[in-house]
Short mmCIF file of C-alpha atoms in Angstrom, two decimals:
data_model
loop_
_atom_site.label_atom_id
_atom_site.label_comp_id
_atom_site.label_asym_id
_atom_site.label_seq_id
_atom_site.Cartn_x
_atom_site.Cartn_y
_atom_site.Cartn_z
CA ARG A 19 42.47 -11.21 95.03
CA LYS A 20 42.96 -14.66 93.51
CA GLU A 21 45.44 -17.01 95.15
CA VAL A 22 47.17 -17.69 91.84
CA GLU A 23 47.05 -15.52 88.72
CA GLN A 24 48.19 -16.29 85.21
CA ASP A 25 47.97 -14.52 81.87
CA PRO A 26 45.32 -16.57 80.00
CA GLY A 27 46.96 -15.98 76.61
CA PRO A 28 46.75 -17.43 74.07
CA PHE A 29 50.42 -17.28 73.24
CA ASN A 30 50.79 -18.00 69.52
CA VAL A 31 54.39 -18.86 68.63
CA PRO A 32 56.17 -20.50 65.68
CA GLU A 33 57.94 -23.80 66.01
CA GLY A 34 61.42 -23.37 67.44
CA ALA A 35 60.56 -20.24 69.38
CA THR A 36 61.29 -19.65 73.04
CA VAL A 37 58.29 -18.72 75.16
CA ALA A 38 57.96 -17.78 78.83
CA PHE A 39 54.97 -17.81 81.16
CA ASN A 40 54.72 -16.11 84.51
CA CYS A 41 52.44 -16.80 87.43
CA THR A 42 51.99 -14.80 90.62
CA TYR A 43 50.73 -16.07 93.97
CA SER A 44 49.25 -14.01 96.77
CA ASN A 45 50.12 -15.92 99.94
CA SER A 46 53.71 -15.71 101.15
CA ALA A 47 53.15 -18.89 103.23
CA SER A 48 52.98 -20.96 100.04
CA GLN A 49 55.57 -23.70 100.10
CA SER A 50 55.25 -25.99 97.09
CA PHE A 51 54.98 -24.95 93.47
CA PHE A 52 54.22 -26.87 90.31
CA TRP A 53 53.57 -26.51 86.60
CA TYR A 54 50.97 -28.80 85.07
CA ARG A 55 50.08 -29.29 81.43
CA GLN A 56 46.48 -29.84 80.34
CA ASP A 57 45.54 -30.94 76.84
CA CYS A 58 42.07 -30.21 75.50
CA ARG A 59 39.42 -32.29 77.27
CA LYS A 60 42.02 -34.21 79.27
CA GLU A 61 43.18 -34.24 82.86
CA PRO A 62 46.09 -32.07 84.04
CA LYS A 63 49.45 -33.83 84.12
CA LEU A 64 52.48 -32.79 86.13
CA LEU A 65 55.09 -31.08 83.98
CA MET A 66 57.52 -30.21 86.73
CA SER A 67 57.86 -29.15 90.33
CA VAL A 68 59.49 -25.78 90.96
CA TYR A 69 62.33 -25.54 93.45
CA SER A 70 63.87 -22.48 95.05
CA SER A 71 67.11 -23.00 93.17
CA GLY A 72 65.33 -23.32 89.86
CA ASN A 73 65.23 -26.51 87.86
CA GLU A 74 65.49 -27.68 84.29
CA ASP A 75 64.08 -30.66 82.47
CA GLY A 76 65.18 -30.81 78.86
CA ARG A 77 63.68 -27.84 77.04
CA PHE A 78 61.76 -26.69 80.12
CA THR A 79 63.11 -24.44 82.87
CA ALA A 80 61.18 -23.36 85.95
CA GLN A 81 62.14 -20.56 88.31
CA LEU A 82 60.77 -19.41 91.65
CA ASN A 83 61.12 -15.88 93.01
CA ARG A 84 59.87 -15.90 96.60
CA ALA A 85 60.59 -12.22 97.21
CA SER A 86 58.33 -11.17 94.35
CA GLN A 87 56.01 -14.17 94.72
CA TYR A 88 56.13 -15.36 91.15
CA ILE A 89 56.94 -18.53 89.27
CA SER A 90 58.05 -18.76 85.68
CA LEU A 91 58.19 -21.45 83.02
CA LEU A 92 60.48 -21.16 80.01
CA ILE A 93 60.06 -23.44 77.00
CA ARG A 94 62.89 -23.47 74.49
CA ASP A 95 62.73 -24.76 70.90
CA SER A 96 58.93 -25.06 70.97
CA LYS A 97 57.39 -28.11 69.34
CA LEU A 98 53.91 -28.49 67.87
CA SER A 99 53.27 -31.02 70.63
CA ASP A 100 53.83 -28.33 73.27
CA SER A 101 50.47 -26.81 72.35
CA ALA A 102 48.37 -27.07 75.50
CA THR A 103 47.22 -25.10 78.51
CA TYR A 104 49.81 -24.67 81.25
CA LEU A 105 48.55 -24.49 84.82
CA CYS A 106 50.44 -22.91 87.69
CA VAL A 107 49.75 -24.64 91.03
CA VAL A 108 50.66 -23.57 94.55
CA ASN A 109 50.35 -25.46 97.83
CA ARG A 110 50.30 -24.28 101.42
CA ASN A 111 51.36 -27.43 103.21
CA ASN A 112 49.68 -26.74 106.51
CA PHE A 113 46.27 -26.80 104.85
CA ASN A 114 47.16 -29.45 102.29
CA LYS A 115 45.19 -27.57 99.66
CA PHE A 116 46.33 -26.83 96.16
CA TYR A 117 45.51 -23.56 94.43
CA PHE A 118 45.30 -23.53 90.65
CA GLY A 119 45.71 -20.67 88.23
CA SER A 120 43.25 -20.48 85.34
CA GLY A 121 45.94 -21.55 82.91
CA THR A 122 47.88 -20.06 80.01
CA LYS A 123 47.08 -21.39 76.57
CA LEU A 124 50.00 -22.00 74.19
CA ASN A 125 49.58 -22.55 70.46
CA VAL A 126 52.71 -23.58 68.57
CA LYS A 127 52.31 -23.05 64.82
CA PRO A 128 54.23 -24.75 61.99
CA ASP B 16 49.53 -50.23 87.02
CA GLY B 17 49.33 -47.68 89.80
CA GLY B 18 47.03 -44.75 89.28
CA ILE B 19 43.67 -43.13 89.68
CA THR B 20 40.55 -44.33 87.92
CA GLN B 21 37.29 -42.48 87.48
CA SER B 22 34.03 -43.82 86.17
CA PRO B 23 32.00 -43.35 84.16
CA LYS B 24 33.73 -41.30 81.49
CA TYR B 25 30.41 -39.67 80.55
CA LEU B 26 27.34 -39.37 82.76
CA PHE B 27 23.91 -38.02 81.97
CA ARG B 28 21.69 -36.65 84.70
CA LYS B 29 17.97 -36.04 84.56
CA GLU B 30 16.25 -33.22 86.41
CA GLY B 31 15.91 -33.93 90.11
CA GLN B 32 18.23 -36.91 90.02
CA ASN B 33 21.21 -37.60 92.25
CA VAL B 34 24.21 -39.14 90.54
CA THR B 35 27.44 -40.56 91.96
CA LEU B 36 30.88 -40.29 90.37
CA SER B 37 33.43 -42.91 91.27
CA CYS B 38 37.09 -42.29 92.09
CA GLU B 39 39.54 -45.03 93.08
CA GLN B 40 43.30 -44.87 93.64
CA ASN B 41 45.90 -47.55 94.31
CA LEU B 42 48.76 -45.16 95.00
CA ASN B 43 48.37 -45.52 98.78
CA HIS B 44 47.79 -41.76 98.99
CA ASP B 45 46.22 -40.30 102.10
CA ALA B 46 44.72 -37.19 100.51
CA MET B 47 42.05 -37.13 97.81
CA TYR B 48 40.31 -34.24 96.07
CA TRP B 49 37.39 -33.42 93.80
CA TYR B 50 37.52 -30.51 91.37
CA ARG B 51 35.10 -29.07 88.89
CA GLN B 52 36.23 -27.50 85.62
CA ASP B 53 33.92 -25.48 83.38
CA PRO B 54 34.81 -24.82 79.72
CA GLY B 55 37.71 -22.40 79.43
CA GLN B 56 37.99 -22.10 83.20
CA GLY B 57 40.38 -23.22 85.89
CA LEU B 58 39.86 -25.95 88.47
CA ARG B 59 37.64 -25.24 91.45
CA LEU B 60 37.82 -27.36 94.60
CA ILE B 61 34.60 -29.09 95.65
CA TYR B 62 35.71 -31.31 98.55
CA TYR B 63 38.92 -32.80 99.84
CA SER B 64 39.86 -35.49 102.33
CA GLN B 65 43.14 -35.79 104.15
CA ILE B 66 42.39 -39.11 105.83
CA VAL B 67 39.78 -41.85 105.95
CA ASN B 68 36.45 -40.84 107.52
CA ASP B 69 37.31 -37.16 107.33
CA PHE B 70 36.67 -34.56 104.63
CA GLN B 71 36.39 -30.78 104.27
CA LYS B 72 34.38 -28.51 102.03
CA GLY B 73 36.18 -26.72 99.27
CA ASP B 74 35.18 -23.50 97.57
CA ILE B 75 32.04 -24.78 95.82
CA ALA B 76 30.65 -27.61 98.00
CA GLU B 77 26.98 -26.63 97.79
CA GLY B 78 24.93 -29.27 96.01
CA TYR B 79 27.60 -31.95 96.38
CA SER B 80 28.36 -34.64 98.96
CA VAL B 81 31.24 -37.08 99.49
CA SER B 82 32.27 -40.00 101.65
CA ARG B 83 35.65 -41.48 102.53
CA GLU B 84 35.05 -44.90 104.03
CA LYS B 85 38.14 -46.45 102.47
CA LYS B 86 41.55 -45.00 101.75
CA GLU B 87 41.29 -46.03 98.10
CA SER B 88 37.87 -44.55 97.36
CA PHE B 89 36.37 -41.06 97.39
CA PRO B 90 32.99 -41.01 95.59
CA LEU B 91 31.26 -37.72 94.79
CA THR B 92 27.47 -37.38 94.68
CA VAL B 93 25.98 -34.56 92.66
CA THR B 94 22.62 -33.90 94.25
CA SER B 95 19.49 -32.36 92.76
CA ALA B 96 20.35 -29.21 94.73
CA GLN B 97 23.20 -28.54 92.30
CA LYS B 98 21.34 -26.52 89.69
CA ASN B 99 24.12 -26.22 87.13
CA PRO B 100 26.01 -29.53 87.26
CA THR B 101 27.22 -29.69 83.65
CA ALA B 102 31.02 -29.72 83.89
CA PHE B 103 34.18 -31.82 83.77
CA TYR B 104 34.82 -33.45 87.16
CA LEU B 105 38.36 -34.35 88.13
CA CYS B 106 39.49 -36.49 91.04
CA ALA B 107 43.04 -36.24 92.35
CA SER B 108 45.19 -37.71 95.09
CA SER B 109 48.43 -36.85 96.81
CA THR B 110 50.59 -38.12 99.66
CA GLY B 111 49.22 -35.37 101.87
CA ASN B 112 52.56 -33.72 102.55
CA GLY B 113 52.25 -30.97 99.98
CA GLU B 114 53.67 -33.26 97.33
CA THR B 115 52.43 -33.59 93.77
CA GLN B 116 48.80 -34.22 92.97
CA TYR B 117 47.93 -36.88 90.43
CA PHE B 118 44.68 -36.74 88.49
CA GLY B 119 42.24 -39.29 87.18
CA PRO B 120 40.98 -39.05 83.58
CA GLY B 121 37.82 -37.20 84.61
CA THR B 122 34.06 -37.61 84.21
CA ARG B 123 31.97 -35.36 81.98
CA LEU B 124 28.53 -34.77 83.47
CA LEU B 125 25.74 -33.60 81.19
CA VAL B 126 22.17 -32.71 82.08
CA LEU B 127 19.34 -34.10 79.95
#
C-alpha cells in the first residue's frame, strides 16, 4: 500500500466553482502534513501546512482527520490561475522523510 | 536572496557517461534531499542527508551517488549504471525537524 494516495483527476471545473481534494495516508505515526502546488515543468511550491485544528488561507482551507487518516484541501471561487497539480505530502518526523502523493490535477476553465 | 539553486537547468548525457547535478542552499538547513520525477508521476526519493558527512538511500538509489561535504551543498551523480536516467531531478532542503521542504528549480536530464 502506498504511503500517500490521491485521486489523480483531472478535476475540470468552471471559474468560480468550489473544488475539494482528499488525500489518505497509511501510517498513523505521521506527524506533519502539507499541500504543495506544482505547475507544469516547475518545482513544487508550498501551498499550506495542515494543522490538526484546520487552517485557512484566503480561498484555501485545509483539514486534517487523524482518526480516518485523511487530509483535505478546499478551494473556493476557483481562478484560472489555480490550474495546477496539487501534491499531498506527509512527514514522519522521527525518520525526517517526506512522502509524496502522485498529485491531483486541477483544470479551471473560463 | 535565500533559496536553493540547481544547475544546470538542462543536462545531456551520453551512453556510459557519469554526470553530476549541482544543488546549493543558503537557508542554513540541515537536511537535503534528491528526488526524481518522471512525466505524469509523483516524486520518488533518491537520497537524503540529515547532516554533513552523512546520507541515506531513498527508494530508488541504484545508479546514483551523493556526497555531503558541506552543509550548503549536496551534489548528485548519475552514474552509467542508471539505465533510464531521463527525468526531472529536484533538490530540496528542510530544517530537519519535520518542517517544510523547499525545492530548487530542478534539472532536466536527457540521454543522447
